[in-house]
Coordinates of C-alpha atoms in Angstrom, one line a residue:
Chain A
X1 CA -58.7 -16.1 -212.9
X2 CA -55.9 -17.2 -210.8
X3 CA -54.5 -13.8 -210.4
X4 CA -57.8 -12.3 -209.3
X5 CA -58.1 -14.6 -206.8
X6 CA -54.4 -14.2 -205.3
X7 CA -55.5 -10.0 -205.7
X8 CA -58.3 -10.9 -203.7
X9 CA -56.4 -12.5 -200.7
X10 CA -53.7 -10.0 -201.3
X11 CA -55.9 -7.0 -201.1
X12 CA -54.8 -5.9 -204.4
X13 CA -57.9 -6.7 -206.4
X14 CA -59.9 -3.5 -207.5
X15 CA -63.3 -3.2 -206.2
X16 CA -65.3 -3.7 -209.4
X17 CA -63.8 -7.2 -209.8
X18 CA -64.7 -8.4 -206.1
X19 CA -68.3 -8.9 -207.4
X20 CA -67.2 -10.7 -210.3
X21 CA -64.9 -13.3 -208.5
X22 CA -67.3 -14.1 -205.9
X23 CA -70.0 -14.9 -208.2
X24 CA -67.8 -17.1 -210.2
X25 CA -66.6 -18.9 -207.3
X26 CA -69.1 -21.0 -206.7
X27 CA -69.4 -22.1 -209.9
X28 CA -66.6 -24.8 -210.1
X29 CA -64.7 -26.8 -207.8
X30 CA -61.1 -25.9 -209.3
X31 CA -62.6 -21.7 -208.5
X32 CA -63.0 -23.3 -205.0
X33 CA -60.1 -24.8 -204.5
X34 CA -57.9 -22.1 -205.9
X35 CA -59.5 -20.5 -203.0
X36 CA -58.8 -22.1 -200.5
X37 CA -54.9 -22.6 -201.5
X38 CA -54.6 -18.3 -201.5
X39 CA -56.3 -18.2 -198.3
X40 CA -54.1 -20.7 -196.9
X41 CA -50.9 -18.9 -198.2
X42 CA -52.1 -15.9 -197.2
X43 CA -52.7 -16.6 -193.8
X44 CA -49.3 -18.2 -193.8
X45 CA -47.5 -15.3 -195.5
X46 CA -48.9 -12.9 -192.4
X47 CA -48.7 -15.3 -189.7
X48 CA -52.2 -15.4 -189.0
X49 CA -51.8 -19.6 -189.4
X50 CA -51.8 -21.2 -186.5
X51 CA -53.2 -24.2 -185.8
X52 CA -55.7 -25.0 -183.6
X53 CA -55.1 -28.0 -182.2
X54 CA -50.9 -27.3 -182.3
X55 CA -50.9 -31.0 -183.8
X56 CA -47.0 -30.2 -184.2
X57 CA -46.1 -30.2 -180.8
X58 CA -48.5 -33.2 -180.2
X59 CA -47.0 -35.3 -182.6
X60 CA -43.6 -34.0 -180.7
X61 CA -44.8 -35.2 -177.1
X62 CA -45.8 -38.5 -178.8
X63 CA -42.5 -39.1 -179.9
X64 CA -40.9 -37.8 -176.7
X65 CA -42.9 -40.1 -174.6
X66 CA -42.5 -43.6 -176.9
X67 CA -39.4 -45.2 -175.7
X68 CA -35.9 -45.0 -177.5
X69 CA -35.1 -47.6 -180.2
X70 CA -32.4 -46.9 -181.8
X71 CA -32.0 -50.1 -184.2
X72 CA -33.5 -49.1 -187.0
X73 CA -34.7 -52.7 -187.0
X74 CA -37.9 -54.7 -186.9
X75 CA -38.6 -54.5 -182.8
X76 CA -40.4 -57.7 -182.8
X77 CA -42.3 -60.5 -184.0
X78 CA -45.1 -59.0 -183.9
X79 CA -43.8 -56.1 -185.8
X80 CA -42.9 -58.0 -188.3
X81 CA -45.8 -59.5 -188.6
X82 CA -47.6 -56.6 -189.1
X83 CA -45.2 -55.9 -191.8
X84 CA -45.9 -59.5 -194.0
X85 CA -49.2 -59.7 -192.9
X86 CA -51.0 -59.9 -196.8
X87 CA -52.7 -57.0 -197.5
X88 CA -55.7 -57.1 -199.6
X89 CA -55.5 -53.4 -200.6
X90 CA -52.3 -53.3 -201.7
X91 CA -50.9 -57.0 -202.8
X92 CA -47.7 -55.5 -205.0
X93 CA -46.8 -53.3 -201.7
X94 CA -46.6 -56.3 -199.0
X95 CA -44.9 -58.3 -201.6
X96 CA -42.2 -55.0 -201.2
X97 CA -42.4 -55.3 -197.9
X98 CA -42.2 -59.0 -197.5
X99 CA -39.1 -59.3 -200.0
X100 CA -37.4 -56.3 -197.7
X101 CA -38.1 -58.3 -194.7
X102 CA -36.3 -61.0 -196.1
X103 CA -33.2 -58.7 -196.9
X104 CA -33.1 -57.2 -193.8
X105 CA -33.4 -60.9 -192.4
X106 CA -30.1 -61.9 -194.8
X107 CA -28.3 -59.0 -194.3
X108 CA -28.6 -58.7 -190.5
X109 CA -29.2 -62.3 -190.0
X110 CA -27.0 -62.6 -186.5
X111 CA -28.2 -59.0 -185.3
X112 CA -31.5 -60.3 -185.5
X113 CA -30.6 -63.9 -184.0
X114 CA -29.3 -62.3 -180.9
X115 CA -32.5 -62.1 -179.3
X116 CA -34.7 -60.6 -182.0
X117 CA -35.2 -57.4 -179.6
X118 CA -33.5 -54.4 -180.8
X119 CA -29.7 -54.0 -180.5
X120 CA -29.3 -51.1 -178.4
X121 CA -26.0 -49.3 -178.4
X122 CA -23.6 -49.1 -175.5
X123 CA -23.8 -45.9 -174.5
X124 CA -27.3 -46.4 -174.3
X125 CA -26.7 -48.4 -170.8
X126 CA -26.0 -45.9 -167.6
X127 CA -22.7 -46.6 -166.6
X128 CA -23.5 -46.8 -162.9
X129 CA -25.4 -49.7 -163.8
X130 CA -22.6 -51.7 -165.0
X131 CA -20.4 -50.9 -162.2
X132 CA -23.1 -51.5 -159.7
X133 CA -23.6 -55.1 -161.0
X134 CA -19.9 -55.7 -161.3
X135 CA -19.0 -54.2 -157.8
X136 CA -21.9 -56.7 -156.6
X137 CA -21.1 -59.7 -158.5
X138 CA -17.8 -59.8 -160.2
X139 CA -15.5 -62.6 -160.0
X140 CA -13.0 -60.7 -161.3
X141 CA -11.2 -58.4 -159.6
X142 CA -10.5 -55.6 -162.4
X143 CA -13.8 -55.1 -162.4
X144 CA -15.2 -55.6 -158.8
X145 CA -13.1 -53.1 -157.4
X146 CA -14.4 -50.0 -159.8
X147 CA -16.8 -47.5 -158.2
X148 CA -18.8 -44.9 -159.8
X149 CA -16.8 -41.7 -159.8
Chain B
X1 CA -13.9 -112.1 -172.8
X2 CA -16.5 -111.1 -169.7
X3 CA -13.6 -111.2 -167.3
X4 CA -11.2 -109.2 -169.1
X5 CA -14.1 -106.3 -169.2
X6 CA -14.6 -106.6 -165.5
X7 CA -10.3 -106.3 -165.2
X8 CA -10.6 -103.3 -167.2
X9 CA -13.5 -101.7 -165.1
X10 CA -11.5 -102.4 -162.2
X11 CA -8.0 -101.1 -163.1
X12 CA -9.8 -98.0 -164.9
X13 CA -11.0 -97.0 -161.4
X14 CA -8.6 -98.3 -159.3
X15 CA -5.6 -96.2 -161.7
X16 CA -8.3 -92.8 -161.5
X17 CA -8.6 -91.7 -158.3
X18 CA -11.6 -89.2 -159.2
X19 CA -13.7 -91.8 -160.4
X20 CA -13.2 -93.9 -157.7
X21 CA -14.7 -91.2 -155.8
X22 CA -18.1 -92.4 -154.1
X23 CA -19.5 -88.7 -155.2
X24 CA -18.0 -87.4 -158.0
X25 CA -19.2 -83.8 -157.3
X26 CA -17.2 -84.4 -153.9
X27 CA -14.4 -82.8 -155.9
X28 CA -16.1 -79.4 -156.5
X29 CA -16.8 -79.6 -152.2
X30 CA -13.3 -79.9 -151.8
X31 CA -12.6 -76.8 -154.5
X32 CA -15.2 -74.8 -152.6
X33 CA -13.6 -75.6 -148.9
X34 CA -10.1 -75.8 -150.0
X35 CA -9.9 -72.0 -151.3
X36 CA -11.5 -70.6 -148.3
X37 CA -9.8 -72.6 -145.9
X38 CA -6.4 -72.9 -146.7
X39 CA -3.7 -70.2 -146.4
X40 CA -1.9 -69.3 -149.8
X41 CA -0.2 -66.7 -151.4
X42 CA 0.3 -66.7 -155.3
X43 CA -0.2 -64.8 -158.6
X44 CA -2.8 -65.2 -161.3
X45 CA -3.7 -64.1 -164.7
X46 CA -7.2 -62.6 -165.0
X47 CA -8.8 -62.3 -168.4
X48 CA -12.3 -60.9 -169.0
X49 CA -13.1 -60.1 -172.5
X50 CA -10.2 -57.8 -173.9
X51 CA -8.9 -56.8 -170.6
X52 CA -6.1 -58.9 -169.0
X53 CA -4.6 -58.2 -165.8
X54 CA -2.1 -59.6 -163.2
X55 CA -3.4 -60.0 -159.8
X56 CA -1.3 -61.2 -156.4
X57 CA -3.8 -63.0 -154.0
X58 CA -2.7 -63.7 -150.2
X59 CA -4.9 -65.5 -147.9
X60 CA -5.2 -66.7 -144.7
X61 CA -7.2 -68.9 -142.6
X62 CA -7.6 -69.3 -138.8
X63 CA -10.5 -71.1 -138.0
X64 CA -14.0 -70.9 -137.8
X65 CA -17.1 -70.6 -135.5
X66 CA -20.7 -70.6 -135.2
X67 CA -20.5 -67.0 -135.9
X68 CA -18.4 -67.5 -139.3
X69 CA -14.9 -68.3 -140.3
X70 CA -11.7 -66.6 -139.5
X71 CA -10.9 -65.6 -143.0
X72 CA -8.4 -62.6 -144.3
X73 CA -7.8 -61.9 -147.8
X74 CA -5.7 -58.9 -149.7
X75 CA -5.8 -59.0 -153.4
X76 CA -4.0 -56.6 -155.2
X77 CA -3.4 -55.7 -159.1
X78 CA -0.1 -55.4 -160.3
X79 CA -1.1 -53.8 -163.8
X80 CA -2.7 -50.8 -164.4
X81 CA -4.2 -48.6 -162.2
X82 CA -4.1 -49.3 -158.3
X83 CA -6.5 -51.4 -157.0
X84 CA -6.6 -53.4 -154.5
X85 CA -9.5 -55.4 -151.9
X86 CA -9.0 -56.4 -148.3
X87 CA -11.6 -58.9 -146.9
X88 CA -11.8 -60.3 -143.6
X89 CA -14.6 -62.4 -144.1
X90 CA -17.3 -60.4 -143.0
X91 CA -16.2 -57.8 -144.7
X92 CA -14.8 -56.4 -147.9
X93 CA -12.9 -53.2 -148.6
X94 CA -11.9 -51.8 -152.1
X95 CA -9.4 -49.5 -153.0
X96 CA -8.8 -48.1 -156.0
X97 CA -6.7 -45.1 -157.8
X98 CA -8.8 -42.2 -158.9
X99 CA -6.3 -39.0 -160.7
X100 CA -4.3 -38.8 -157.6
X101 CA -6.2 -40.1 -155.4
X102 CA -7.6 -43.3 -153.6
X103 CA -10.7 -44.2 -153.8
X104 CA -12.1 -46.7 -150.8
X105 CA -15.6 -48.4 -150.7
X106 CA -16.7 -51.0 -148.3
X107 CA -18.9 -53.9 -149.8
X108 CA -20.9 -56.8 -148.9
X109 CA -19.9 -59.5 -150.9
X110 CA -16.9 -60.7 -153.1
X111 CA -16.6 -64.1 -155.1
X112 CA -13.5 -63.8 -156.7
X113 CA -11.3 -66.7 -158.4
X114 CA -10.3 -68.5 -156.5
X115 CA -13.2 -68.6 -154.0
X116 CA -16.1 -68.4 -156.3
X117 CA -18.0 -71.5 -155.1
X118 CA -21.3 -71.1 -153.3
X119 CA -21.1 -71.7 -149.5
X120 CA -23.0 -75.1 -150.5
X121 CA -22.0 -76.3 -153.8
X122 CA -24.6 -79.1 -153.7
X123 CA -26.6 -76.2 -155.0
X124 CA -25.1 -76.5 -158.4
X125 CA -26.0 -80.9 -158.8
X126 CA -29.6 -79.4 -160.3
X127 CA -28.5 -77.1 -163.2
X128 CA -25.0 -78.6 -164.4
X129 CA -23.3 -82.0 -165.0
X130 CA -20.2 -83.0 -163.5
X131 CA -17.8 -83.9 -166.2
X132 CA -13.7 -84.7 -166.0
X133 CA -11.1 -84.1 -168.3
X134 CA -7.5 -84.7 -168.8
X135 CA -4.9 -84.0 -165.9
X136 CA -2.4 -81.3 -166.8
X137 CA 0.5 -78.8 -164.9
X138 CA -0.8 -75.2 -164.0
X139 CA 1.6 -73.2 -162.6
X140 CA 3.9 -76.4 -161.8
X141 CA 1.1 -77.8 -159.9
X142 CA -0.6 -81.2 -161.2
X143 CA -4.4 -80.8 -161.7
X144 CA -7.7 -82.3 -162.9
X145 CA -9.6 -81.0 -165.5
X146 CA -13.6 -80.7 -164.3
X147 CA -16.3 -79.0 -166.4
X148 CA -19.5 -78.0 -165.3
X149 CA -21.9 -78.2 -168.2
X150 CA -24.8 -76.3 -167.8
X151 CA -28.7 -78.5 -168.3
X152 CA -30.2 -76.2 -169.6
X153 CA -29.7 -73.0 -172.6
X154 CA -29.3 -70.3 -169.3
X155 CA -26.0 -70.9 -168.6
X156 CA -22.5 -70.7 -169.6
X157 CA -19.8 -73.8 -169.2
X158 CA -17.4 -73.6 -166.2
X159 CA -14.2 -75.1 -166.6
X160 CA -11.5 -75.7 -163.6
X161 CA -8.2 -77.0 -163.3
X162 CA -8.1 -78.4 -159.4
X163 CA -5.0 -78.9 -158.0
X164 CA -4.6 -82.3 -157.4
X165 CA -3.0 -82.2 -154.0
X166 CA -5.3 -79.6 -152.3
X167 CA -8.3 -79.4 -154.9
X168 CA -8.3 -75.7 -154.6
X169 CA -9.1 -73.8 -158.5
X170 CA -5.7 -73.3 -160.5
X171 CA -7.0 -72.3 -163.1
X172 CA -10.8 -71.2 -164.8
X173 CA -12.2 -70.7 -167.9
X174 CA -16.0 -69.3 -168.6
X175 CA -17.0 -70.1 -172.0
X176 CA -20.2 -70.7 -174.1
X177 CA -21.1 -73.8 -176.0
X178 CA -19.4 -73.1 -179.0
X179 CA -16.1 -72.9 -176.5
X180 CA -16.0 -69.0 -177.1
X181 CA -14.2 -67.8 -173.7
X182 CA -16.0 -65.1 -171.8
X183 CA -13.6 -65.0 -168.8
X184 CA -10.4 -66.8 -167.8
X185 CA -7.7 -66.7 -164.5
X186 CA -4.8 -69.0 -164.2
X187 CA -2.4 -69.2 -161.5
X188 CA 1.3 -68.6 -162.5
X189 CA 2.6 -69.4 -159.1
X190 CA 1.4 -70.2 -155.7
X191 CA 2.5 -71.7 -152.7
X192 CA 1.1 -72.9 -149.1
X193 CA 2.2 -72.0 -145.8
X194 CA 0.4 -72.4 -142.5
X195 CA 1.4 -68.3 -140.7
X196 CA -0.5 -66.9 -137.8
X197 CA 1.7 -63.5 -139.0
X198 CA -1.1 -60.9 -140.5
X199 CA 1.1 -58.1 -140.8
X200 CA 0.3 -58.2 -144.4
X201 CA -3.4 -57.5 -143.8
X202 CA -3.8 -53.8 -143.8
X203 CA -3.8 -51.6 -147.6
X204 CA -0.7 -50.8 -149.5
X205 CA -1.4 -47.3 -150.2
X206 CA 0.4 -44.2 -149.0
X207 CA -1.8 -41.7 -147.2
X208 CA 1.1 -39.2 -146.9
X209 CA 1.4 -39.3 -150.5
X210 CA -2.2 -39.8 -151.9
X211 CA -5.6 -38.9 -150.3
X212 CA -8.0 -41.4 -149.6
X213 CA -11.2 -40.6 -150.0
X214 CA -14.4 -42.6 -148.9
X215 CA -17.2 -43.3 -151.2
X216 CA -19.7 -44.4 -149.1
X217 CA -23.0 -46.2 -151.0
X218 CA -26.5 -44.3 -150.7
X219 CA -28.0 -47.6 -149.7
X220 CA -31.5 -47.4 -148.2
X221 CA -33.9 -49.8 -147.2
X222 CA -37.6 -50.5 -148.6
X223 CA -40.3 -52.5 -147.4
X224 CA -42.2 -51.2 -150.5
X225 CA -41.6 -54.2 -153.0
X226 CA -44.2 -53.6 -155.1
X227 CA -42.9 -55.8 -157.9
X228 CA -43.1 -59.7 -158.5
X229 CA -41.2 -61.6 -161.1
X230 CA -43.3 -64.8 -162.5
X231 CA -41.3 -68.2 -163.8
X232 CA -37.5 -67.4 -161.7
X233 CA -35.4 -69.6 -163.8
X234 CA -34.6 -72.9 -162.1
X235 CA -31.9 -72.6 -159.3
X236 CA -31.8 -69.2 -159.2
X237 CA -32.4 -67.1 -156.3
X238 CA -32.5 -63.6 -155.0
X239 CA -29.3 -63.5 -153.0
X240 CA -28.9 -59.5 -152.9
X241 CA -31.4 -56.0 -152.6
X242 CA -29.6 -53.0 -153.0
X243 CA -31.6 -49.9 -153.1
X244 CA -30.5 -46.6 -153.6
X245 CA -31.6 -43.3 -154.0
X246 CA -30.1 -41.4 -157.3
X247 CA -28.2 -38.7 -156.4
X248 CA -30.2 -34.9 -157.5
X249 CA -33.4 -36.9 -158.3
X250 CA -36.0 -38.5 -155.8
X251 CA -36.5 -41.7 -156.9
X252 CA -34.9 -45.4 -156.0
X253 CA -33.5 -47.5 -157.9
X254 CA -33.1 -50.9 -156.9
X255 CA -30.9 -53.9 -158.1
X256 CA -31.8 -57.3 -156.9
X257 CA -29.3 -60.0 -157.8
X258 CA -30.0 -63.8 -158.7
X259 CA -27.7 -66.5 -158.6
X260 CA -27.9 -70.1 -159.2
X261 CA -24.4 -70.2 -157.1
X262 CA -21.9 -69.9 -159.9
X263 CA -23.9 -67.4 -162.5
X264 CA -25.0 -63.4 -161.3
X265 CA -27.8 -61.4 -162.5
X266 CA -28.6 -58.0 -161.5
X267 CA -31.8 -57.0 -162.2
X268 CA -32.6 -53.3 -161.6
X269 CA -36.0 -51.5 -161.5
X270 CA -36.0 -47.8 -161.3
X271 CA -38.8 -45.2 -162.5
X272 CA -38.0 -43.5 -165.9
X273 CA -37.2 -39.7 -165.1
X274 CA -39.8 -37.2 -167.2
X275 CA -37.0 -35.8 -169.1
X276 CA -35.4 -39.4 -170.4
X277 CA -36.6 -41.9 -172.4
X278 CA -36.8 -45.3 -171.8
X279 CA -34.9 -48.0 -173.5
X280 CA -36.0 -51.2 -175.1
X281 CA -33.8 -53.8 -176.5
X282 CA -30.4 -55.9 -176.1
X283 CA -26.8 -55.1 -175.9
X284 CA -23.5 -57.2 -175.0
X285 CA -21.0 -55.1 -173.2
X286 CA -17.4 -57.3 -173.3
X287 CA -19.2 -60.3 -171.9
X288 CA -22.0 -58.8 -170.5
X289 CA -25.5 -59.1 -171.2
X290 CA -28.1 -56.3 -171.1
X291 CA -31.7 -56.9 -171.9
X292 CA -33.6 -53.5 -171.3
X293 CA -37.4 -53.2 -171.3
X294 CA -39.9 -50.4 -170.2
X295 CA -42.9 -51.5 -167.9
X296 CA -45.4 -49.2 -166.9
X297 CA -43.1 -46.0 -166.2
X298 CA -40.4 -48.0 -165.3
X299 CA -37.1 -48.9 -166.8
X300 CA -36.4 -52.6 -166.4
X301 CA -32.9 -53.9 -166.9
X302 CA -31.2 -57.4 -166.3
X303 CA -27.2 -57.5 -166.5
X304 CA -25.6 -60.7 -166.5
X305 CA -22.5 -62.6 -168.1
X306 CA -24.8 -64.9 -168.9
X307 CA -26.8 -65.5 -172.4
X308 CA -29.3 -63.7 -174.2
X309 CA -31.6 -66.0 -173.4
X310 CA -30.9 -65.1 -169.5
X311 CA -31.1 -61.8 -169.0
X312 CA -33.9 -61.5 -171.5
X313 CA -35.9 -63.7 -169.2
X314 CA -35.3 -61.9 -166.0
X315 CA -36.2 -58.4 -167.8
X316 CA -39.8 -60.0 -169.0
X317 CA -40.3 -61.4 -165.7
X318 CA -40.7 -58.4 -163.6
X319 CA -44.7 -57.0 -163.0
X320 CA -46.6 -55.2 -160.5

């Protein structure tokens, strides 16, 4: 049955079995969803799949517009409270979650202390800005007398 | 037994001149007075995280008048790369070696060791305590150990070793509470002398040999503050707006600068260009402090050698 129906999408099937498959299709919902999977690769297979609503290069300028955080850590309390919150779906998976919290907490501990705001990296501040303070405010000389080159 | 306490009162601050002192925090008026108005010549140690440099200091002072004080200082580093700042007072000029050439900037401000006091140090009697320490010899010189302990969690410790003959700062140390040292300078030697000669105010470098060229800041003005900061920590104030346009884009980005007269923090505010993305988060630089936030297309971002705490506070405080 499975063949047939890749034939069909393939435009291999001969014309005495179209009749056939299509009565039979709507007789189950495996027939159905067979279907639907051929069409699917098929359109895929000729490039006749695009999407509609180009959700890939949505989901892209989401991610371009969120601000960078580069931790790889919790962001905040409130994210980790989202994170411990009990669930009531899904008891054994917050329990996961909470016991990762906790290592994350243990294993970071004085990451997370610092200001528990994500640690950033250096090269993630403009240099200009560090000079501009520094020329502005420095009581040391090393560093007040550097200008942006 | 009452008697011998109130002999012992009385020799204890007879024999210690500083607590005999009707205001203690007379002392840190006589620091802040004594390095701006007495002519001196000497060299110092300058440590600021890793980095440790040598740095020769000559100053001069000839009076002063309504319209401000007759003041000429060249400082100069004797490691590294040339560098070198001439100020006059009003003024201040920086120098500094760039491949093979000289880089010159003029700026508005300078509080360098030793003159890093606020014009009025009274200031300083609301945010830190006045303590004093042991007496000992920095750079053959007698002085009197004197900490400034911050009141509150927003400041680091300042500690100073004032020469006990003219009060002026020996010798600094910047630390945390845990003593961890953010920034140190020492005098090795120094000396006094009274000249009218300022021969030696003018920079060292050799334009026949090395080009000079001058970097001039793209300062501009704006009377378009549109932002507010809510709950400015207690004694700090804005003492600085610098706004400048960024070069190839057309946007400002301006830095305001708080100071409670012995801490700085720069806060800057500039849009977030379409192409870059914001950053959120915290940082420490050597000593320095960066708490970053994004505020309704804006990049927010307080710089400070001052705690987490600190900067953090000044980047959640900006709105508009």
């Amino acid at each position: 049955m499975n063949e047939k129906t890749s034939s069909l999408f393939d435009n291999e099937i001969q014309v005495n079995d179209i009749d056939s498959l299509l009565s039979k299709k709507d007789r189950g919902i495996n027939v159905r969803e067979a279907m639907q999977s051929y069409q699917m690769i098929s359109d895929a297979i000729q490039g006749k799949r695009l999407s509609k609503n180009n959700l890939t290069d949505k989901i892209m300028a989401a991610i371009d517009k969120e601000p960078t955080q580069l931790s790889g850590f919790l962001a905040t309390k409130e994210s980790l409270r989202q994170y411990t919150a009990p669930s009531e779906y899904w008891p054994m998976a917050a329990s996961f979650a909470a016991l990762f919290v906790i290592g994350l907490t243990v294993f970071n501990g004085d990451s997370i202390k610092a200001g528990n705001n994500p640690i950033l990296a250096k090269g993630d501040i403009p240099e200009d800005i560090i000079i501009a303070h520094h020329s502005s405010t420095s009581t040391n000389m090393n560093y007040f007398i550097k200008t942006k080159d | 037994m009452t008697v011998k306490i109130i002999i012992s009162f009385l020799l204890l601050f007879t024999l210690n001149p500083v607590s005999a002192l009707d205001n203690p925090w007379d002392i840190i008026n006589k620091a802040a007075e004594a390095s701006k108005k007495l002519s001196y010549k000497g060299i110092f140690h300058s440590q600021h995280s890793d980095d440790i440099k040598s740095i020769e200091i000559t100053h001069a002072f000839r009076g002063s008048d309504e319209y401000g004080s007759d003041e000429y200082t060249r400082i100069n580093m004797l490691d590294g790369d040339f560098g070198e700042a001439l100020a006059d007072g009003k003024n201040v000029v920086v120098y500094h070696s760039h491949k093979n050439d000289v880089i010159m900037q003029k700026r508005k401000n300078q509080h360098l060791f030793p003159a890093i006091f606020p014009v009025n140090p009274e200031i300083l009697k609301d945010n830190y305590e006045l303590g004093f320490g042991d007496k000992e010899r920095v750079a053959g010189r007698n002085s009197q150990i004197v900490v400034l302990r911050p009141l509150d969690k927003y400041r680091n410790f300042y500690h100073f070793w004032l020469d006990e003959e003219t009060s002026i700062p020996l010798k600094m140390i910047v630390s945390d509470g845990d003593n961890n040292i953010f920034e140190q300078s020492s005098f090795t030697n120094i000396t006094f002398a009274q000249s009218s000669n300022l021969s030696w105010f003018k920079p060292s470098i050799d334009n026949k040999k090395q080009d000079i060229i001058e970097k001039k800041l793209e300062e501009t003005t704006t009377n378009n503050k549109f932002w507010k900061l809510k709950n400015i920590l207690p004694g700090f104030k804005e003492v600085d707006q610098i706004t400048q346009r960024i070069p190839g884009l057309n946007i400002l980005s301006h830095q305001l600068v708080y100071s409670d007269g012995l801490a700085y923090v720069s806060l800057f505010i500039r849009p977030v260009a379409k192409d870059k993305r914001p950053k959120i988060g915290e940082v420490r630089i050597g000593s320095t402090n960066i708490s970053a936030r994004y505020y309704n297309g804006y990049q927010i971002m307080s710089v400070g050698s001052v705690p987490f705490s600190t900067v953090k506070h000044f980047s959640e405080s900006v709105e508009f």
